Amino acid sequence: MSRGLEAALLLILLVGSAWLRLYRLAAVPPGMFIDEATNGLDIRNVLAGHFMVFFPRNYGREALFIYFQALLVAGGGAHPIVFTYSAVVMGMLTIAISYRLFRALFGWRVGLVAAALLSTSLWFVDLSRFGLRTVALPPLLGICLYCLWRTLRTGQRSYAIYSGLALGLALYTYISSRLVPFLVVLIWLAEWPAARRRWRELALLVLVAVAVFAPEGVYFWQHRQELALRAGAVSVFNPNPNVEGSHDTPMESVLNTAGMFFVRGDENQRHNIPHRPVFAPWLAAFFAAGLVMAAARARRQQPYRWALLWLVVMCLPSALSHESPSSFRALAVAPVTFVFPALAFEWLAVRWRAWHAGELLAGAAVLASAGVTIHLYFGVWAHDIKTYWAYDGNLPKVAAYLKQQPPEQTYFAVDHRSTIEFLDPASQQGRWYREESAAIPIPAEPQNVLYLSAPTAELKNIAQAVLPEVQPLPHTTDPAGGPDFYAYRWPAAGAASLLRAMHPLGASLAPDFQLQGWELVHGAGGPALDLFWRPLHASGPYDLYVHLLDASGKQVAQSDRLVWPVDEGPTQADLLLTQHPLAVPPGVYTAEIGAVHRAVANRNILLGQPIGGVVRLKLTI
């Protein structure tokens, strides 16, 4: 094929790839996921002059992609599209480098088809529009391997330097990059005659990589606990992992990862149409054929060894973790995955050259892949309400809403806070607590208060029943017509009337609480006991309870509230208000009031005895 035609096809590929990644980028994916916004909070510090080689927030994150995003934010502003665009840049770079690498390894047909299939796959389109650091690893891995190939073939030291530089920088991208040095060593062993001949150049490669990695290496030496913090949290050998999805045994995780290509893909809505495998059945057949071909040729031809080693080693982050398969953790394997069907098409092109069967089938496969991805990503996936919530589509609306409100004390019953804090910096002065908490925080001194509740938060169920004179405010809606959030304004007059009606108590439940007061109220549901708790050294979660005893000492009613304090360590200017319904006939009773810790991993489990004893209170109902 002429160089002109090859260049034209490559240009078409890159333009098409750019369209797939830039089309409707401001709207798809929706919202701004909290992990992107957490990067934003660190970027704000970077732009203020606080530089780090590793960012410990949110289980720790490598620095390179955050600094890249910081450059874009500095030029384009703190907007969600800036973060998604950062992924687009890395995705485009990956496609271009993959073409160059696979052309060097297997020829122009395989290089072009593999890059085209990668570009049009749902897997890579999705994750190269998602502004998280994993997308920065594939291009640097590709550069490292391409320059390593050239080093072994030509002996030029410049390639060794570039390979070492890319390897060192790759270790600043994502946790799975820590496998890249092992992959490089395995490739050296697979290329032993050439590696032995080029040992001086490879030694230079190592020196450059070590020098580049040294600042992060020193950091990890000084903060050893952070080196494996996230890996340990999701490890398949961890019986209590911190993951959203499935908990797997080691064997299940390995099999699930192997099956992601044919059988059952990633279940995470952000990464995939849940459970859809990487390949449709018709393309999976070509993948399998190429895999068999590579295995058969690997003994005699080095490029096939490279491809197989890359596939196996970079699948390990998924195979060794829970919620497998994870196309996110295995993203570094995406480029080489599409080499295998490209090898099958190339075999057909050589075998049936007169009919151009391989080229025609490959072209049809790329067009079909693009069509399917456009339909699934921009149609099915983008319009799925689960995608909206998976990407926190409501939170940019919350931030915009808050900017329109007058300055006042704000309490947030919102678990995903980073996006709001990043897009509306003033919200960082608010008071945040867990959505599941059934206690309403109130200021100890009357003032106007704004409450903002996530749609799933307990606050929305109790605010109007517990807070006198509270005023529901308008809210925006999600694409299905449901609420993005709930908002309430509680005027100072309502707070003053509630606090005036409180009977002071001042009972100590040290070291966690002081029971500040109580009030017996009568609502549509019957009598209820309001309790006012002053947090001292509270951390949560708690069971704040009332056991009601009759005159004979028999328990006739019980009310338990799952409670988290504000910010897991509030100032003592806040009170926590719990309301306990008492469905009993009129009479004289004794209320036993206490606080017990609940287990963080399982809220149904109570830990230990009542904190600071039990407070007993005589009530006439």
Coordinates of C-alpha atoms in Angstrom, one line a residue:
M1 CA 0.0 0.0 0.0
S2 CA 1.2 3.5 -0.8
R3 CA 2.3 5.8 2.0
G4 CA -0.3 8.3 0.8
L5 CA -3.2 5.9 1.1
E6 CA -2.0 4.8 4.5
A7 CA -1.7 8.4 5.7
A8 CA -5.2 9.1 4.4
L9 CA -6.7 6.1 6.2
L10 CA -4.9 7.1 9.4
L11 CA -6.2 10.7 9.1
I12 CA -9.8 9.3 8.7
L13 CA -9.2 7.1 11.7
L14 CA -8.0 10.0 13.9
V15 CA -10.8 12.4 12.7
G16 CA -13.4 9.7 13.4
S17 CA -11.8 8.9 16.8
A18 CA -12.0 12.6 17.7
W19 CA -15.7 12.8 16.8
L20 CA -16.5 9.8 18.9
R21 CA -14.9 11.5 21.9
L22 CA -15.9 15.1 21.4
Y23 CA -19.5 14.7 20.3
R24 CA -21.9 16.0 23.0
L25 CA -19.0 16.0 25.5
A26 CA -20.7 18.6 27.6
A27 CA -23.7 16.4 28.2
V28 CA -22.4 12.8 28.0
P29 CA -21.4 11.5 30.4
P30 CA -23.8 13.6 32.6
G31 CA -22.8 15.5 35.7
M32 CA -19.4 15.2 37.3
F33 CA -18.5 12.1 39.2
I34 CA -17.1 12.6 42.7
D35 CA -13.7 11.1 41.9
E36 CA -13.2 13.7 39.1
A37 CA -14.2 16.5 41.5
T38 CA -11.8 15.1 44.1
N39 CA -9.1 15.7 41.5
G40 CA -10.5 19.2 41.2
L41 CA -10.1 19.9 44.9
D42 CA -6.5 18.9 44.7
I43 CA -6.1 20.9 41.5
R44 CA -7.3 24.0 43.4
N45 CA -4.4 23.4 45.8
V46 CA -1.9 22.9 43.0
L47 CA -2.9 26.1 41.4
A48 CA -2.4 27.8 44.8
G49 CA 1.2 26.6 44.8
H50 CA 0.9 23.4 46.8
F51 CA 2.8 20.8 44.8
M52 CA 2.9 17.1 45.7
V53 CA 4.2 13.9 44.1
F54 CA 1.3 11.8 45.4
F55 CA -2.1 13.0 46.5
P56 CA -3.3 11.1 49.6
R57 CA -7.0 12.1 49.5
N58 CA -9.5 9.4 48.5
Y59 CA -7.2 6.3 49.1
G60 CA -4.3 8.1 47.3
R61 CA -3.9 9.1 43.7
E62 CA -0.8 9.3 41.5
A63 CA 0.1 12.9 40.4
L64 CA 0.7 13.0 36.7
F65 CA -2.9 13.2 35.4
I66 CA -3.8 15.7 38.2
Y67 CA -1.1 18.0 37.0
F68 CA -2.2 17.6 33.4
Q69 CA -5.8 18.5 34.4
A70 CA -4.5 21.4 36.4
L71 CA -3.0 22.9 33.2
L72 CA -6.3 22.5 31.5
V73 CA -8.2 24.0 34.4
A74 CA -5.8 26.9 34.5
G75 CA -6.5 27.6 30.9
G76 CA -10.2 26.6 30.6
G77 CA -11.7 27.1 34.0
A78 CA -13.2 24.8 36.6
H79 CA -15.9 23.2 34.5
P80 CA -16.9 19.5 34.2
I81 CA -16.1 19.5 30.5
V82 CA -12.5 20.4 31.2
F83 CA -12.1 17.1 33.1
T84 CA -13.8 15.0 30.4
Y85 CA -11.7 16.7 27.8
S86 CA -8.5 15.6 29.6
A87 CA -9.5 12.0 29.1
V88 CA -10.2 12.7 25.4
V89 CA -6.7 13.9 24.9
M90 CA -5.2 10.8 26.5
G91 CA -7.5 8.6 24.5
M92 CA -6.5 10.2 21.2
L93 CA -2.9 9.9 22.2
T94 CA -3.4 6.2 23.0
I95 CA -4.9 5.6 19.6
A96 CA -2.1 7.3 17.7
I97 CA 0.6 5.5 19.7
S98 CA -1.1 2.1 19.4
Y99 CA -1.1 2.5 15.6
R100 CA 2.6 3.3 15.6
L101 CA 3.5 0.5 18.0
F102 CA 1.5 -2.3 16.3
R103 CA 2.6 -1.2 12.9
A104 CA 6.2 -1.7 14.1
L105 CA 5.3 -5.1 15.6
F106 CA 3.0 -6.5 13.0
G107 CA 2.8 -4.3 9.9
W108 CA 0.5 -1.6 8.7
R109 CA -2.7 -3.7 8.4
V110 CA -2.6 -4.9 11.9
G111 CA -1.6 -1.5 13.2
L112 CA -4.4 0.3 11.4
V113 CA -7.2 -2.2 12.1
A114 CA -6.2 -2.6 15.8
A115 CA -6.1 1.1 16.4
A116 CA -9.5 1.5 14.6
L117 CA -11.2 -1.3 16.6
L118 CA -9.7 0.2 19.8
S119 CA -11.0 3.7 18.8
T120 CA -14.5 2.5 18.1
S121 CA -15.0 0.1 21.0
L122 CA -17.6 1.0 23.6
W123 CA -15.0 0.2 26.3
F124 CA -12.5 2.7 25.1
V125 CA -15.0 5.4 24.0
D126 CA -16.6 5.3 27.4
L127 CA -13.4 5.5 29.5
S128 CA -11.7 8.0 27.2
R129 CA -14.5 10.4 28.0
F130 CA -14.2 9.9 31.8
G131 CA -11.7 12.2 33.4
L132 CA -9.9 9.8 35.7
R133 CA -6.2 8.9 35.8
T134 CA -6.4 5.4 34.5
V135 CA -6.7 6.7 31.0
A136 CA -3.2 8.2 31.3
L137 CA -1.5 4.8 31.6
P138 CA -2.1 3.3 28.1
P139 CA -0.3 6.1 26.1
L140 CA 2.7 6.0 28.3
L141 CA 2.8 2.2 28.3
G142 CA 2.6 2.3 24.5
I143 CA 5.4 4.8 24.2
C144 CA 7.5 2.7 26.6
L145 CA 7.0 -0.5 24.6
Y146 CA 7.5 1.2 21.2
C147 CA 10.8 2.7 22.3
L148 CA 11.8 -0.5 23.9
W149 CA 11.2 -2.3 20.6
R150 CA 13.3 0.2 18.8
T151 CA 16.0 0.0 21.4
L152 CA 16.3 -3.8 21.0
R153 CA 16.2 -3.5 17.2
T154 CA 18.5 -0.5 16.6
G155 CA 20.6 -0.1 19.8
Q156 CA 20.0 3.7 19.7
R157 CA 20.4 5.1 23.1
S158 CA 17.9 7.8 22.5
Y159 CA 15.1 5.2 22.3
A160 CA 16.3 3.7 25.6
I161 CA 16.1 7.1 27.2
Y162 CA 12.6 7.7 25.9
S163 CA 11.5 4.2 27.0
G164 CA 12.9 4.8 30.5
L165 CA 11.3 8.2 30.6
A166 CA 7.9 6.8 29.6
L167 CA 8.3 3.9 32.1
G168 CA 9.1 6.3 35.0
L169 CA 6.2 8.6 34.1
A170 CA 3.8 5.7 33.8
L171 CA 4.4 5.0 37.5
Y172 CA 2.8 8.4 38.2
T173 CA -0.5 7.5 36.4
Y174 CA -2.5 4.7 38.0
I175 CA -2.0 2.0 40.6
S176 CA -1.9 -0.8 37.9
S177 CA 1.2 0.9 36.4
R178 CA 3.2 -0.9 39.1
L179 CA 2.9 -4.0 36.9
V180 CA 4.6 -2.3 34.0
P181 CA 8.2 -2.9 35.2
F182 CA 7.3 -6.6 35.5
L183 CA 5.9 -6.6 32.0
V184 CA 9.1 -4.9 30.7
V185 CA 11.3 -7.5 32.5
L186 CA 9.3 -10.4 31.1
I187 CA 9.6 -8.9 27.6
W188 CA 13.4 -8.7 28.1
L189 CA 13.4 -12.4 29.0
A190 CA 11.3 -13.2 26.0
E191 CA 13.8 -11.3 23.9
W192 CA 16.8 -12.6 25.7
P193 CA 19.3 -12.8 22.9
A194 CA 18.6 -9.2 21.9
A195 CA 18.3 -8.0 25.5
R196 CA 21.8 -9.5 26.3
R197 CA 23.2 -7.8 23.2
R198 CA 21.7 -4.4 24.2
W199 CA 22.4 -4.6 28.0
R200 CA 24.1 -1.2 28.1
E201 CA 21.1 0.5 26.5
L202 CA 18.7 -1.4 28.8
A203 CA 20.8 -0.4 31.8
L204 CA 20.4 3.2 30.6
L205 CA 16.7 2.7 30.3
V206 CA 16.6 1.5 34.0
L207 CA 18.6 4.4 35.2
V208 CA 16.3 6.9 33.5
A209 CA 13.2 5.2 34.8
V210 CA 14.6 5.1 38.4
A211 CA 15.6 8.7 38.2
V212 CA 12.1 9.8 37.0
F213 CA 10.4 7.6 39.6
A214 CA 12.7 8.6 42.5
P215 CA 10.5 11.5 43.9
E216 CA 7.5 9.2 44.2
G217 CA 9.6 6.4 45.4
V218 CA 10.9 8.6 48.2
Y219 CA 7.4 9.5 49.1
F220 CA 6.3 5.9 49.3
W221 CA 9.3 5.1 51.4
Q222 CA 8.3 7.8 53.9
H223 CA 4.5 6.9 53.7
R224 CA 4.6 3.1 53.3
Q225 CA 1.0 2.6 54.4
E226 CA -0.2 4.6 51.4
L227 CA 1.7 2.4 48.8
A228 CA -0.8 -0.5 49.0
L229 CA -3.8 1.3 50.6
R230 CA -6.2 1.2 47.6
A231 CA -4.9 -2.1 46.3
G232 CA -5.5 -3.6 49.7
A233 CA -9.0 -2.2 49.9
V234 CA -10.1 -3.8 46.7
S235 CA -7.8 -6.9 46.8
V236 CA -9.6 -10.2 46.1
F237 CA -7.8 -11.5 49.2
N238 CA -9.5 -8.9 51.4
P239 CA -12.6 -10.4 53.1
N240 CA -14.1 -7.0 53.8
P241 CA -13.3 -4.9 50.6
N242 CA -14.3 -1.3 50.0
V243 CA -16.0 -1.8 46.7
E244 CA -19.4 -1.0 45.0
G245 CA -19.9 -4.2 43.2
S246 CA -19.5 -8.0 43.6
H247 CA -17.3 -9.7 46.2
D248 CA -15.4 -12.5 44.5
T249 CA -13.2 -15.4 45.4
P250 CA -9.8 -15.5 43.8
M251 CA -10.9 -18.1 41.3
E252 CA -14.1 -16.3 40.4
S253 CA -12.1 -13.1 39.9
V254 CA -9.7 -14.8 37.4
L255 CA -12.5 -16.5 35.5
N256 CA -14.6 -13.3 35.5
T257 CA -11.7 -11.3 34.0
A258 CA -11.1 -14.0 31.3
G259 CA -14.8 -13.9 30.6
M260 CA -15.0 -10.2 30.1
F261 CA -14.0 -10.5 26.5
F262 CA -16.7 -13.1 25.5
V263 CA -19.2 -13.8 28.2
R264 CA -19.9 -11.1 30.8
G265 CA -18.4 -7.7 31.1
D266 CA -18.0 -5.0 33.7
E267 CA -21.1 -4.5 35.9
N268 CA -20.3 -0.9 36.7
Q269 CA -22.7 1.5 35.0
R270 CA -20.0 4.1 34.6
H271 CA -17.7 1.8 32.7
N272 CA -20.1 -0.2 30.6
I273 CA -23.6 -1.2 29.7
P274 CA -23.7 -3.6 32.7
H275 CA -22.4 -7.1 31.9
R276 CA -21.9 -6.5 28.2
P277 CA -18.7 -8.3 27.1
V278 CA -16.0 -6.4 25.3
F279 CA -16.7 -8.2 22.0
A280 CA -19.9 -8.9 20.3
P281 CA -20.1 -12.6 19.3
W282 CA -19.1 -12.0 15.7
L283 CA -16.0 -10.1 16.6
A284 CA -15.2 -12.4 19.5
A285 CA -14.7 -15.2 17.0
F286 CA -11.9 -13.1 15.3
F287 CA -10.4 -12.3 18.7
A288 CA -10.3 -16.0 19.6
A289 CA -8.8 -16.9 16.2
G290 CA -6.1 -14.2 16.6
L291 CA -5.4 -15.4 20.1
V292 CA -4.8 -18.9 18.9
M293 CA -2.7 -17.7 16.1
A294 CA -0.5 -15.6 18.4
A295 CA 0.0 -18.5 20.8
A296 CA 1.0 -20.8 17.9
R297 CA 3.5 -18.2 16.5
A298 CA 4.9 -17.0 19.8
R299 CA 7.6 -19.6 19.9
R300 CA 9.2 -18.4 16.7
Q301 CA 8.3 -14.7 16.5
Q302 CA 8.9 -12.2 19.3
P303 CA 6.0 -9.7 18.5
Y304 CA 3.4 -12.4 19.4
R305 CA 5.2 -12.9 22.8
W306 CA 4.9 -9.2 23.5
A307 CA 1.2 -9.2 22.8
L308 CA 0.5 -12.2 24.9
L309 CA 2.6 -11.0 27.8
W310 CA 0.9 -7.6 27.7
L311 CA -2.6 -9.2 27.6
V312 CA -1.9 -11.5 30.6
V313 CA 0.1 -9.1 32.9
M314 CA -2.1 -6.0 32.5
C315 CA -5.3 -8.1 33.1
L316 CA -4.0 -8.8 36.6
P317 CA -5.4 -5.6 38.2
S318 CA -8.9 -6.9 37.4
A319 CA -8.1 -10.6 38.1
L320 CA -6.7 -9.8 41.5
S321 CA -9.5 -7.5 42.7
H322 CA -13.2 -7.7 43.8
E323 CA -16.0 -6.6 41.5
S324 CA -14.3 -8.3 38.6
P325 CA -14.2 -8.0 35.7
S326 CA -13.2 -4.4 35.9
S327 CA -12.7 -2.8 32.6
F328 CA -11.5 0.3 34.4
R329 CA -8.7 -1.4 36.3
A330 CA -7.8 -3.4 33.1
L331 CA -7.8 -0.4 30.8
A332 CA -4.1 -0.7 30.1
V333 CA -4.8 -3.9 28.3
A334 CA -7.3 -2.3 25.9
P335 CA -4.9 -1.5 23.1
V336 CA -3.4 -5.0 22.8
T337 CA -6.8 -6.6 23.1
F338 CA -7.7 -5.4 19.6
V339 CA -4.5 -6.6 18.1
F340 CA -5.8 -10.2 18.2
P341 CA -8.9 -9.7 15.9
A342 CA -6.7 -7.5 13.7
L343 CA -4.3 -10.5 13.3
A344 CA -7.1 -12.7 12.2
F345 CA -8.2 -10.1 9.6
E346 CA -4.6 -9.7 8.4
W347 CA -4.3 -13.5 8.0
L348 CA -7.4 -13.4 5.7
A349 CA -6.0 -10.5 3.8
V350 CA -2.8 -12.4 3.0
R351 CA -4.6 -15.7 2.3
W352 CA -7.2 -14.2 0.0
R353 CA -5.4 -11.3 -1.4
A354 CA -7.1 -11.5 -4.8
W355 CA -10.5 -10.9 -3.3
H356 CA -9.3 -8.4 -0.6
A357 CA -11.4 -10.5 1.9
G358 CA -9.3 -9.4 4.9
E359 CA -9.4 -5.7 4.1
L360 CA -13.1 -5.8 3.4
L361 CA -14.0 -7.7 6.5
A362 CA -11.8 -5.5 8.6
G363 CA -13.4 -2.3 7.2
A364 CA -16.8 -3.7 7.7
A365 CA -15.9 -4.7 11.3
V366 CA -14.7 -1.2 12.1
L367 CA -17.8 0.4 10.6
A368 CA -20.0 -2.0 12.5
S369 CA -18.1 -1.5 15.7
A370 CA -18.5 2.3 15.3
G371 CA -22.2 2.0 14.5
V372 CA -22.9 -0.3 17.5
T373 CA -20.9 2.0 19.8
I374 CA -22.7 5.1 18.7
H375 CA -26.1 3.4 19.2
L376 CA -25.2 2.0 22.6
Y377 CA -23.2 4.9 24.1
F378 CA -25.1 7.9 22.8
G379 CA -28.4 6.1 22.8
V380 CA -29.0 3.3 25.2
W381 CA -26.4 4.2 27.8
A382 CA -26.6 8.0 27.7
H383 CA -30.4 7.9 28.1
D384 CA -30.4 5.3 30.9
I385 CA -31.4 7.1 34.2
K386 CA -29.0 4.8 36.0
T387 CA -26.1 6.5 34.0
Y388 CA -27.3 9.9 35.2
W389 CA -27.1 8.8 38.9
A390 CA -23.9 6.8 38.4
Y391 CA -22.2 10.0 37.3
D392 CA -23.8 12.2 39.9
G393 CA -25.7 14.0 37.2
N394 CA -27.6 16.0 39.9
L395 CA -24.7 17.5 41.7
P396 CA -23.7 20.2 39.2
K397 CA -27.4 21.3 39.5
V398 CA -27.1 21.4 43.2
A399 CA -23.9 23.5 43.0
A400 CA -25.7 25.9 40.6
Y401 CA -28.7 26.1 42.9
L402 CA -26.5 26.9 45.9
K403 CA -24.9 29.8 44.2
Q404 CA -28.3 31.5 43.9
Q405 CA -29.1 31.2 47.6
P406 CA -28.3 33.9 50.2
P407 CA -25.4 33.4 52.5
E408 CA -26.6 31.4 55.5
Q409 CA -25.8 28.3 57.6
T410 CA -26.2 25.3 55.4
Y411 CA -26.5 21.6 56.4
F412 CA -26.0 19.0 53.7
A413 CA -27.4 15.5 54.0
V414 CA -25.3 14.5 50.9
D415 CA -22.7 11.7 50.8
H416 CA -21.1 12.7 47.5
R417 CA -19.8 16.1 48.4
S418 CA -16.7 16.7 46.4
T419 CA -18.5 17.8 43.2
I420 CA -20.5 20.4 45.1
E421 CA -17.5 21.7 47.0
F422 CA -15.5 21.9 43.8
L423 CA -18.1 23.7 41.7
D424 CA -19.3 25.9 44.6
P425 CA -16.3 26.6 46.8
A426 CA -18.6 28.4 49.4
S427 CA -20.2 25.1 50.2
Q428 CA -17.0 24.0 51.9
Q429 CA -18.1 26.3 54.8
G430 CA -21.3 24.2 55.2
R431 CA -21.9 21.3 57.6
W432 CA -22.0 17.9 56.0
Y433 CA -23.3 14.6 57.3
R434 CA -24.3 11.1 56.1
E435 CA -27.5 10.7 54.1
E436 CA -28.6 7.7 56.3
S437 CA -28.5 9.7 59.5
A438 CA -31.9 10.1 61.2
A439 CA -30.8 13.0 63.3
I440 CA -31.3 16.6 62.1
P441 CA -28.4 18.9 63.0
I442 CA -29.6 22.3 64.2
P443 CA -27.6 25.4 65.4
A444 CA -27.4 25.9 69.1
E445 CA -28.3 29.6 68.6
P446 CA -31.3 30.5 66.4
Q447 CA -30.5 31.6 62.9
N448 CA -31.7 31.1 59.3
V449 CA -30.7 27.7 58.1
L450 CA -30.8 26.0 54.7
Y451 CA -31.0 22.2 54.6
L452 CA -30.2 20.4 51.4
S453 CA -31.0 16.7 51.1
A454 CA -30.0 14.1 48.5
P455 CA -33.1 12.3 47.1
T456 CA -32.2 9.2 49.1
A457 CA -31.4 11.0 52.4
E458 CA -33.4 10.4 55.5
L459 CA -33.7 14.2 56.0
K460 CA -36.4 14.5 53.4
N461 CA -38.6 12.1 55.3
I462 CA -38.4 13.9 58.7
A463 CA -37.6 17.6 58.1
Q464 CA -41.2 18.8 57.9
A465 CA -42.4 16.6 60.8
V466 CA -39.6 17.6 63.1
L467 CA -38.7 21.3 62.3
P468 CA -41.5 23.8 63.1
E469 CA -42.1 26.4 60.4
V470 CA -39.7 24.8 58.0
Q471 CA -40.3 25.8 54.4
P472 CA -39.8 23.4 51.4
L473 CA -38.1 25.1 48.5
P474 CA -38.2 24.4 44.7
H475 CA -35.8 21.8 43.2
T476 CA -34.7 20.7 39.8
T477 CA -35.5 17.3 38.4
D478 CA -33.7 14.4 36.8
P479 CA -34.3 13.2 33.2
A480 CA -37.0 10.8 34.6
G481 CA -38.9 13.7 36.4
G482 CA -37.7 12.7 39.9
P483 CA -36.1 15.2 42.3
D484 CA -32.4 16.0 41.9
F485 CA -32.5 17.1 45.6
Y486 CA -34.7 18.5 48.3
A487 CA -34.2 21.8 49.9
Y488 CA -35.7 23.4 53.0
R489 CA -35.3 26.8 54.7
W490 CA -35.8 27.0 58.4
P491 CA -36.2 30.6 59.6
A492 CA -34.6 31.7 62.8
A493 CA -38.1 32.2 64.3
G494 CA -38.8 28.5 64.0
A495 CA -35.5 27.6 65.5
A496 CA -36.1 30.0 68.4
S497 CA -39.5 28.5 69.1
L498 CA -38.1 24.9 69.1
L499 CA -35.3 25.8 71.4
R500 CA -37.5 27.7 73.8
A501 CA -39.8 24.7 74.2
M502 CA -36.8 22.4 75.0
H503 CA -36.6 21.2 78.7
P504 CA -33.0 21.5 79.7
L505 CA -31.4 18.3 80.9
G506 CA -27.6 18.4 80.6
A507 CA -27.1 14.7 81.2
S508 CA -23.6 13.3 80.4
L509 CA -23.1 10.5 78.0
A510 CA -19.4 11.0 78.0
P511 CA -17.2 10.9 76.1
D512 CA -19.4 11.1 73.0
F513 CA -22.5 13.1 73.9
Q514 CA -24.3 15.3 76.3
L515 CA -28.1 14.9 76.3
Q516 CA -28.9 18.6 76.3
G517 CA -32.7 18.5 76.6
W518 CA -36.0 17.0 75.6
E519 CA -39.5 18.0 74.5
L520 CA -42.7 15.9 74.3
V521 CA -44.6 16.8 71.1
H522 CA -47.9 15.7 69.7
G523 CA -48.3 15.4 66.0
A524 CA -50.6 13.7 63.5
G525 CA -48.9 10.3 64.3
G526 CA -49.4 10.7 68.0
P527 CA -47.0 11.5 70.8
A528 CA -43.3 11.7 70.2
L529 CA -40.2 12.5 72.2
D530 CA -37.7 15.1 70.8
L531 CA -34.2 14.7 72.1
F532 CA -31.4 17.3 71.7
W533 CA -27.9 15.8 71.7
R534 CA -24.8 17.9 72.0
P535 CA -21.9 16.0 70.3
L536 CA -18.6 16.0 72.3
H537 CA -16.2 13.6 70.7
A538 CA -18.6 11.8 68.4
S539 CA -17.5 9.8 65.4
G540 CA -20.5 7.5 64.4
P541 CA -22.4 5.6 63.4
Y542 CA -24.6 5.4 66.5
D543 CA -27.8 3.9 67.7
L544 CA -29.6 6.7 69.7
Y545 CA -32.5 5.0 71.3
V546 CA -35.5 5.4 73.7
H547 CA -36.9 2.4 75.6
L548 CA -40.3 3.3 77.2
L549 CA -41.2 1.4 80.4
D550 CA -44.6 1.4 82.1
A551 CA -45.2 1.6 85.9
S552 CA -44.3 -2.0 86.4
G553 CA -41.0 -1.7 84.6
K554 CA -42.1 -3.5 81.5
Q555 CA -40.9 -2.2 78.1
V556 CA -43.9 -1.1 76.1
A557 CA -42.2 0.9 73.3
Q558 CA -38.9 1.3 71.6
S559 CA -37.4 3.8 69.1
D560 CA -34.0 3.6 67.6
R561 CA -32.3 6.1 65.3
L562 CA -29.2 5.5 63.2
V563 CA -27.2 8.7 63.5
W564 CA -24.0 10.1 62.2
P565 CA -22.7 13.4 63.6
V566 CA -21.9 16.3 61.4
D567 CA -18.6 15.8 59.5
E568 CA -17.8 12.9 61.9
G569 CA -16.4 15.5 64.3
P570 CA -18.7 18.5 64.7
T571 CA -18.1 21.7 66.6
Q572 CA -20.1 21.9 69.8
A573 CA -22.1 24.7 68.2
D574 CA -24.3 22.1 66.6
L575 CA -27.1 20.0 68.3
L576 CA -28.4 16.8 66.9
L577 CA -32.2 16.5 67.0
T578 CA -33.8 13.0 67.0
Q579 CA -37.6 12.4 67.2
H580 CA -38.9 9.1 68.7
P581 CA -42.5 8.2 68.2
L582 CA -44.2 6.7 71.3
A583 CA -47.3 4.7 70.3
V584 CA -48.7 4.1 73.8
P585 CA -51.9 5.1 75.6
P586 CA -51.9 8.0 78.1
G587 CA -50.1 7.4 81.3
V588 CA -46.9 7.8 83.3
Y589 CA -43.8 6.2 81.9
T590 CA -40.1 6.0 82.3
A591 CA -37.9 6.7 79.2
E592 CA -34.5 5.0 79.2
I593 CA -32.3 7.0 76.8
G594 CA -28.9 5.9 75.5
A595 CA -26.3 5.8 72.8
V596 CA -24.6 2.7 71.5
H597 CA -22.0 2.4 68.7
R598 CA -23.1 0.6 65.5
A599 CA -20.6 -1.3 63.3
V600 CA -19.4 0.7 60.3
A601 CA -19.4 -2.4 58.1
N602 CA -22.9 -3.6 59.2
R603 CA -25.2 -1.0 60.8
N604 CA -27.4 -3.7 62.2
I605 CA -24.7 -4.8 64.6
L606 CA -24.5 -2.9 68.0
L607 CA -21.0 -2.6 69.6
G608 CA -20.5 -2.6 73.3
Q609 CA -22.6 -1.2 76.1
P610 CA -24.5 2.2 76.2
I611 CA -22.0 5.0 76.1
G612 CA -21.7 6.8 79.5
G613 CA -24.6 4.8 80.9
V614 CA -28.4 5.3 80.5
V615 CA -30.4 8.5 81.1
R616 CA -33.8 7.9 82.8
L617 CA -36.6 10.4 82.3
K618 CA -40.2 10.5 83.7
L619 CA -42.8 11.2 81.1
T620 CA -46.5 11.9 81.4
I621 CA -48.2 11.1 78.1

